[in-house]
């Protein structure tokens, strides 16, 4: 091995799966000096994860990535199949797969490789600042402990090895017969399939980083270096997965199905993009001796045979198979998520569980979505490193919730259906349906509720100089949860737009001023005063925005008033709410009305958030779209108190 | 000049503006051997057309091109400004720019160069079969008249010259100062800006074509070869156009405005993508002597000054200008649209008019959208060349309607506002608003109503063996007009989908079977019989579909039933309605319900089309989405009679 010269970087990401690519996307967006390495020589081509929750789709949309929603199969319905009195499976119920009104998106399915492709394309199209480097493995991790509290230090050292092609056999190819590794059923672009020689093959390199993030999967090398343990259970049940184009007379093959057969096990149907369907099939015969499954022993034919038994009397066959695998459920959480506030773990590196609830990829993406802007703000010198501590507290709880949900759901799905009420070892199908429906908001990623911490204020802190939080002013809005979306109408051009469209992931905090009905003089006057404050040199905007940067580059002020749109003229509003740029004119995209639109109805955002149309409030929204606090319109002191907790003054 | 060898091609398109690119897109889609040449060495970079009608957006969507809708500015509101009693302009009314309920799209604005880019990208991504060749000018057009009725002949000969870079100065650059030719305000990709050497520069080539289509603009070389004349008026009014990022306190700068000043002329505001606004400004001082305007004499400063006068007392200025021009309105239609059924003209080559109603690019695109599938079907040997004759009859009427609309609209917009009711030479602002509103459906491209011809049957033809057309069975649907879109629900996966999404532009006729409520035995039995007919060897599907092609490759059968979706099982329906493919299984994307969806309401398509929920009907839809005929569900004889008029049996 030859040694390359040392280099410095702000953030080094180990692993370019969903969690790693999401983090790279955030850091690229925030223009943080970042490198990302992966041991595979190419991205995932088929199989693996495929479920996209509502919340994940909202997050992708906030980066301008709409291709998952466009290409995926939108899974609208779930049906439950159970044995009848003769032991023959029958449809016992149908329901919407995503409860109504949760999100502007619904649960969707697309193979993981497409999403990795979209991230890679997005990185390239938005400046080409971060590229995945592969195949590379890390070999040594060291921390210069005395330097960990020095903001300008690069205290983490990572030694990496650039692999040769021979060394880099993609792990996913190990047990898969020729022809299944690369999908021939679902579209993909090919320009990165053939890895170009980097010229560094066989060399070693030492990188000094401010932060290292291990997104390196269930067998995380990074986690092992930190000495953390995965805690939890390894269940005995073995499942097979088939991605096939099915030929079947089973009527519900294009909806999500949860099938419990009388005595042949359970099967889940996940209809996918194109004509593909994913089948999760309980395997009874294979690996019954316990211990980790030897996946090389499982063939697609065996899995199909098990599926045919469960789905009988319906016929099931296929000619085209895209991918298959077999796995044993391990429900585990790491006992640590970070070390020294400098090294973090995300995704499968800290939680593993059953894939059947479609959660894994989503929770992984959301881990690093939670982390990215925090590292970005600290690395830019905008915020104190204290905010990094919220990563572990916020996400560890989510991982625990996930495992609890998965344990309940998996057990009920794997269980033998009860024959009647006196059958105590069998599972109640009614209980199963209840757990499924109760879990729907969780499964959509919309039950995430971050507890109070330096970034989240849930109650009035009760003293002068603290945040006089007023959750009562928006009593249907939950502080700590993501801001839901409703249509509002642009004051200047009458466009009806989703509120979430105003919250792109660009690293800015937002003050959403629900000003009330500013066509009333006394309410306007309060709004005008707020505008004067925001324009003043001591306001939170002035305190944290560099002088030569646009006024909205750190804290963006948005207005949603409750007057009739046509009763208001933008030009009469204080400039703080629609800043003037000397060469580009006024900003026409900051003031909105909660009013009827020409073509898309009335979003009723005041009503949906429980905000009084006169009293109003200011909602502080974090860069990741979660509600940080709610304060009174006139309460500029609380805004100051909130940002003082963690922002660094210029 | 050296001479390249003769080559043969099915279709040769002269001109790669909107009309030419639309035609190339159609022919590429239909895999017709096509070449397209253009005299410019690059596509449009700024300025020119920018308005997109609802119908154009529907058509683009039918090719899978959604980027115009995504990038454009959606123009939601129009406001009217007129002098008050003191001669000061005031907002006199506001209205939605696109009337409610017309289309799932609304009028949108984006510069023409972006749309050309989307067409070029689309051609590349969908097989890269047709590439624009430039810079090339045609030099000789000859027709071998004895061969014009021979389907396998290539009777049109076109001699073309491959230009050198020196010869190919883009015409749009002529009068525009340095820096304005390429937009620096609106996004564009750059990979085709630098023309690669074709190696053919300075050579001449002779091409033999089955069809030649002149899409070569207002000064069409092709039209001149055919000896056609443009008939109509050249008005005296001169207009200036500015594409700028305005700095203004005028309140309605982000909505479409029609401003009549008391005595300084009129101004139209068209808010565009990014922060750009297009201003159409009546110029009084320039070129008042009549005759064609010498555009080189008009400067942006002059145009701005005229605009400032009209918009006073509001201030208007800019630092960034993207494009400007000046023009005189010529309202003209060509006295011929085709010759020998072999050479066709489309777009500006056959109609010119004022740009202010945002019609030009749209009517041009729709000309060749009308022509493309017809040439395609004839070139493939599927249809008789008789259908080509409908191009001129259908589109000539549209061109005349366009000029009539434009004359009325332009005159009223250019006129001096009447001071009071006794002011007879001034124009009534009320009349102006009425004309505007009455023209809204026309302006949206949705009043197009093709008259009866070989492709369109509007009434019962009254005899055995003819089309017993039954417009009464869908009494709110207009035969000859485009099929409107409403949400329907997929039988197999519960997805709510726009009906128009089932009508991609792929060259297929469609039989939309509004089967009625097939949960009722007598209605199901009628539907079952239709299924038997369609599967029989003498059905219209069997007659025109090659044996080794999929059953839906020429005539696609779609079902929209009126039963509750959950009362129907797809697998119990006749195979004709959801064909089985041996390796891909059943087709789950052909049967839909007019039912409530889980998340997007009830589309009520039966009600909106005036179809009885029991009686139903079959709607025949042309490959361009226009309704061709409506017949009774059991009336398979009429289906045969319809297709016999022009389809060629195998």
PDB file of N, CA, C and O in Angstrom, chain A residues 50 204 259 382 482 559 611:
ATOM      1  N   UNK A  50     -38.112  -1.000  -0.266  1.00  0.00           N
ATOM      2  CA  UNK A  50     -38.957  -0.456  -1.317  1.00  0.00           C
ATOM      3  C   UNK A  50     -40.079   0.448  -0.825  1.00  0.00           C
ATOM      4  O   UNK A  50     -40.748   1.076  -1.638  1.00  0.00           O
ATOM      5  N   UNK A 204      -3.806   3.722   0.263  1.00  0.00           N
ATOM      6  CA  UNK A 204      -4.408   4.036   1.556  1.00  0.00           C
ATOM      7  C   UNK A 204      -4.373   5.556   1.719  1.00  0.00           C
ATOM      8  O   UNK A 204      -3.503   6.214   1.157  1.00  0.00           O
ATOM      9  N   UNK A 259     -52.159 -11.814   4.283  1.00  0.00           N
ATOM     10  CA  UNK A 259     -52.846 -13.101   4.171  1.00  0.00           C
ATOM     11  C   UNK A 259     -52.382 -14.040   5.286  1.00  0.00           C
ATOM     12  O   UNK A 259     -51.187 -14.345   5.388  1.00  0.00           O
ATOM     13  N   UNK A 382     -22.894  28.866  12.707  1.00  0.00           N
ATOM     14  CA  UNK A 382     -24.143  29.576  13.005  1.00  0.00           C
ATOM     15  C   UNK A 382     -24.742  29.167  14.335  1.00  0.00           C
ATOM     16  O   UNK A 382     -25.444  29.948  14.968  1.00  0.00           O
ATOM     17  N   UNK A 482     -43.955  17.430  12.802  1.00  0.00           N
ATOM     18  CA  UNK A 482     -43.741  18.130  11.543  1.00  0.00           C
ATOM     19  C   UNK A 482     -44.959  19.012  11.240  1.00  0.00           C
ATOM     20  O   UNK A 482     -46.083  18.653  11.567  1.00  0.00           O
ATOM     21  N   UNK A 559     -45.531  35.289   5.909  1.00  0.00           N
ATOM     22  CA  UNK A 559     -46.805  35.724   6.475  1.00  0.00           C
ATOM     23  C   UNK A 559     -47.942  34.893   5.893  1.00  0.00           C
ATOM     24  O   UNK A 559     -47.975  34.664   4.678  1.00  0.00           O
ATOM     25  N   UNK A 611     -55.890  28.103  14.971  1.00  0.00           N
ATOM     26  CA  UNK A 611     -55.431  29.480  15.212  1.00  0.00           C
ATOM     27  C   UNK A 611     -56.615  30.428  15.047  1.00  0.00           C
ATOM     28  O   UNK A 611     -57.347  30.349  14.059  1.00  0.00           O
TER      29      UNK A 611
END
